[in-house]
Every structure is written in structure tokens, then in C-alpha cells.
Amino acid sequence: MTSKERFTITINGGKPDRPPIFATFTPQVAEKVSAFTGFSYDPPIDSLLSTRISHTNLLLALGNDAVGIAACTPSDFVPAVQEPGITVNEWGMHFKNIGLYNEFIHFPLAFAETASDIVDYPFPQPHAPGRFD
């Protein structure tokens, strides 16, 4: 049974040969699995994005029946390095590598108290070039 058949049968309430598989990896785990298996490793753009749509070739080679799709960061986006080991994504969220995953350590709207705090926040542009390529 193909992956497409497996998902279609499952979505329609049928019984496939086995449950469809959809798994993701953190960048750190993907790198270790790639080294162990010999499959290529593609570094992610940022931690939040990487757990949604990265490592596609590795995951398919390991038996995933599906790939995740989502909006991406703009084509000209480069994560900022706040200090060694801490990066900032386009949403202003700060991440710290703590081993097998990146921990969120700062949320830019965590202390928003008024509607204007939110309205005035510089949210990413939803239609930026590369977002849906």
C-alpha cells in the first residue's frame, strides 16, 4: 500500500495495512539520526520552522508517510544571534539550544498589557517574498 493510499483510507474511516506515520525531529535529533544512518542532514532555518517542515528527505527515508507543509520564513530572513547560543526568529522569540532541542526563553508579547501593546508590535509580513514558495 502506498503512503497516499494509506492516508486516504484512514481519513475515510477505513483500515489501512498499518497506521500512517507522520513524525518530526528537532534539529539536534535530526542531525544525530542523519549521522547514525548516513542520510544527509539539511540544517533548518530556525527552531520553530524546523520542527514543522524541515528534514523532509530524512523523514521520508525513515518511513514517514507524509510531509508537513506550512508557511516559511521570508527568503531574505536570517535569524539574529542575540548572544552566543541564543537566536531570535522573525517573531522576536528567543531560543536557547539546551541539547536535544531549542528552548523558548523569551516571548516578545509575554508582558503585553494593553491592546496597543499588541497592535504596535511589528508582526512578520504575511505575504513576504518566499513565505509560500
GROMACS .gro file of C-alpha atoms in nm:
model
  133
    1MET     CA    1   0.000   0.000   0.000
    2THR     CA    2   0.136   0.344  -0.087
    3SER     CA    3   0.157   0.627   0.162
    4LYS     CA    4  -0.114   0.817  -0.027
    5GLU     CA    5  -0.347   0.515  -0.020
    6ARG     CA    6  -0.274   0.464   0.350
    7PHE     CA    7  -0.369   0.822   0.438
    8THR     CA    8  -0.674   0.829   0.210
    9ILE     CA    9  -0.812   0.506   0.354
   10THR     CA   10  -0.750   0.628   0.709
   11ILE     CA   11  -0.912   0.968   0.653
   12ASN     CA   12  -1.218   0.797   0.505
   13GLY     CA   13  -1.255   0.571   0.810
   14GLY     CA   14  -1.108   0.259   0.652
   15LYS     CA   15  -0.844   0.023   0.782
   16PRO     CA   16  -0.504   0.053   0.613
   17ASP     CA   17  -0.231  -0.208   0.626
   18ARG     CA   18  -0.080  -0.008   0.914
   19PRO     CA   19  -0.138   0.334   1.068
   20PRO     CA   20   0.008   0.618   0.861
   21ILE     CA   21   0.328   0.762   1.005
   22PHE     CA   22   0.397   1.132   1.041
   23ALA     CA   23   0.682   1.223   1.272
   24THR     CA   24   0.910   1.521   1.311
   25PHE     CA   25   1.250   1.576   1.465
   26THR     CA   26   1.413   1.862   1.645
   27PRO     CA   27   1.719   1.985   1.453
   28GLN     CA   28   1.953   1.832   1.710
   29VAL     CA   29   1.791   1.487   1.688
   30ALA     CA   30   1.774   1.503   1.308
   31GLU     CA   31   2.146   1.574   1.294
   32LYS     CA   32   2.225   1.275   1.519
   33VAL     CA   33   1.991   1.042   1.327
   34SER     CA   34   2.145   1.158   0.998
   35ALA     CA   35   2.495   1.087   1.126
   36PHE     CA   36   2.389   0.743   1.250
   37THR     CA   37   2.202   0.641   0.933
   38GLY     CA   38   2.425   0.812   0.677
   39PHE     CA   39   2.132   1.008   0.533
   40SER     CA   40   2.204   1.371   0.450
   41TYR     CA   41   2.128   1.643   0.704
   42ASP     CA   42   1.980   1.975   0.596
   43PRO     CA   43   2.024   2.244   0.863
   44PRO     CA   44   1.696   2.419   0.948
   45ILE     CA   45   1.625   2.788   0.905
   46ASP     CA   46   1.511   2.829   1.264
   47SER     CA   47   1.391   2.614   1.551
   48LEU     CA   48   1.020   2.689   1.522
   49LEU     CA   49   1.013   2.625   1.148
   50SER     CA   50   1.238   2.320   1.163
   51THR     CA   51   1.003   2.115   1.375
   52ARG     CA   52   0.720   2.174   1.131
   53ILE     CA   53   0.858   2.127   0.782
   54SER     CA   54   1.230   2.051   0.783
   55HIS     CA   55   1.417   1.724   0.749
   56THR     CA   56   1.173   1.602   0.482
   57ASN     CA   57   1.420   1.381   0.295
   58LEU     CA   58   1.545   1.220   0.616
   59LEU     CA   59   1.193   1.155   0.747
   60LEU     CA   60   1.074   1.005   0.417
   61ALA     CA   61   1.381   0.782   0.402
   62LEU     CA   62   1.295   0.659   0.751
   63GLY     CA   63   0.938   0.572   0.653
   64ASN     CA   64   0.722   0.880   0.707
   65ASP     CA   65   0.404   0.857   0.501
   66ALA     CA   66   0.354   1.233   0.486
   67VAL     CA   67   0.543   1.559   0.484
   68GLY     CA   68   0.444   1.870   0.672
   69ILE     CA   69   0.371   2.190   0.487
   70ALA     CA   70   0.346   2.537   0.631
   71ALA     CA   71   0.427   2.897   0.564
   72CYS     CA   72   0.801   2.958   0.569
   73THR     CA   73   1.022   3.242   0.672
   74PRO     CA   74   1.082   3.504   0.403
   75SER     CA   75   1.352   3.421   0.152
   76ASP     CA   76   1.574   3.704   0.281
   77PHE     CA   77   1.533   3.619   0.651
   78VAL     CA   78   1.841   3.545   0.863
   79PRO     CA   79   1.788   3.462   1.233
   80ALA     CA   80   1.955   3.712   1.464
   81VAL     CA   81   2.213   3.597   1.717
   82GLN     CA   82   2.134   3.776   2.042
   83GLU     CA   83   2.435   3.632   2.223
   84PRO     CA   84   2.629   3.306   2.185
   85GLY     CA   85   2.381   3.017   2.182
   86ILE     CA   86   2.070   3.235   2.165
   87THR     CA   87   1.892   3.310   1.839
   88VAL     CA   88   1.590   3.527   1.762
   89ASN     CA   89   1.336   3.430   1.496
   90GLU     CA   90   1.126   3.664   1.283
   91TRP     CA   91   0.855   3.674   1.551
   92GLY     CA   92   1.104   3.805   1.806
   93MET     CA   93   1.104   3.478   2.002
   94HIS     CA   94   1.438   3.389   2.162
   95PHE     CA   95   1.565   3.029   2.157
   96LYS     CA   96   1.846   2.865   2.350
   97ASN     CA   97   1.999   2.535   2.245
   98ILE     CA   98   1.984   2.308   2.550
   99GLY     CA   99   2.081   1.976   2.397
  100LEU     CA  100   1.823   1.779   2.201
  101TYR     CA  101   1.603   2.078   2.130
  102ASN     CA  102   1.590   2.457   2.145
  103GLU     CA  103   1.405   2.602   2.442
  104PHE     CA  104   1.193   2.915   2.405
  105ILE     CA  105   1.334   3.157   2.660
  106HIS     CA  106   1.166   3.486   2.566
  107PHE     CA  107   0.826   3.561   2.420
  108PRO     CA  108   0.806   3.920   2.293
  109LEU     CA  109   0.441   3.970   2.393
  110ALA     CA  110   0.466   3.796   2.730
  111PHE     CA  111   0.425   4.123   2.914
  112ALA     CA  112   0.175   4.292   2.683
  113GLU     CA  113  -0.086   4.463   2.897
  114THR     CA  114  -0.290   4.668   2.656
  115ALA     CA  115  -0.439   4.628   2.311
  116SER     CA  116  -0.195   4.890   2.184
  117ASP     CA  117   0.098   4.677   2.306
  118ILE     CA  118  -0.021   4.412   2.062
  119VAL     CA  119  -0.128   4.646   1.781
  120ASP     CA  120   0.209   4.824   1.793
  121TYR     CA  121   0.412   4.502   1.782
  122PRO     CA  122   0.600   4.459   1.449
  123PHE     CA  123   0.449   4.127   1.338
  124PRO     CA  124   0.609   3.950   1.039
  125GLN     CA  125   0.467   4.036   0.698
  126PRO     CA  126   0.228   3.755   0.595
  127HIS     CA  127   0.293   3.796   0.222
  128ALA     CA  128   0.670   3.846   0.233
  129PRO     CA  129   0.857   3.700  -0.067
  130GLY     CA  130   0.940   3.334  -0.006
  131ARG     CA  131   0.672   3.282   0.260
  132PHE     CA  132   0.469   3.043   0.042
  133ASP     CA  133   0.723   2.933  -0.221
   0.00000   0.00000   0.00000
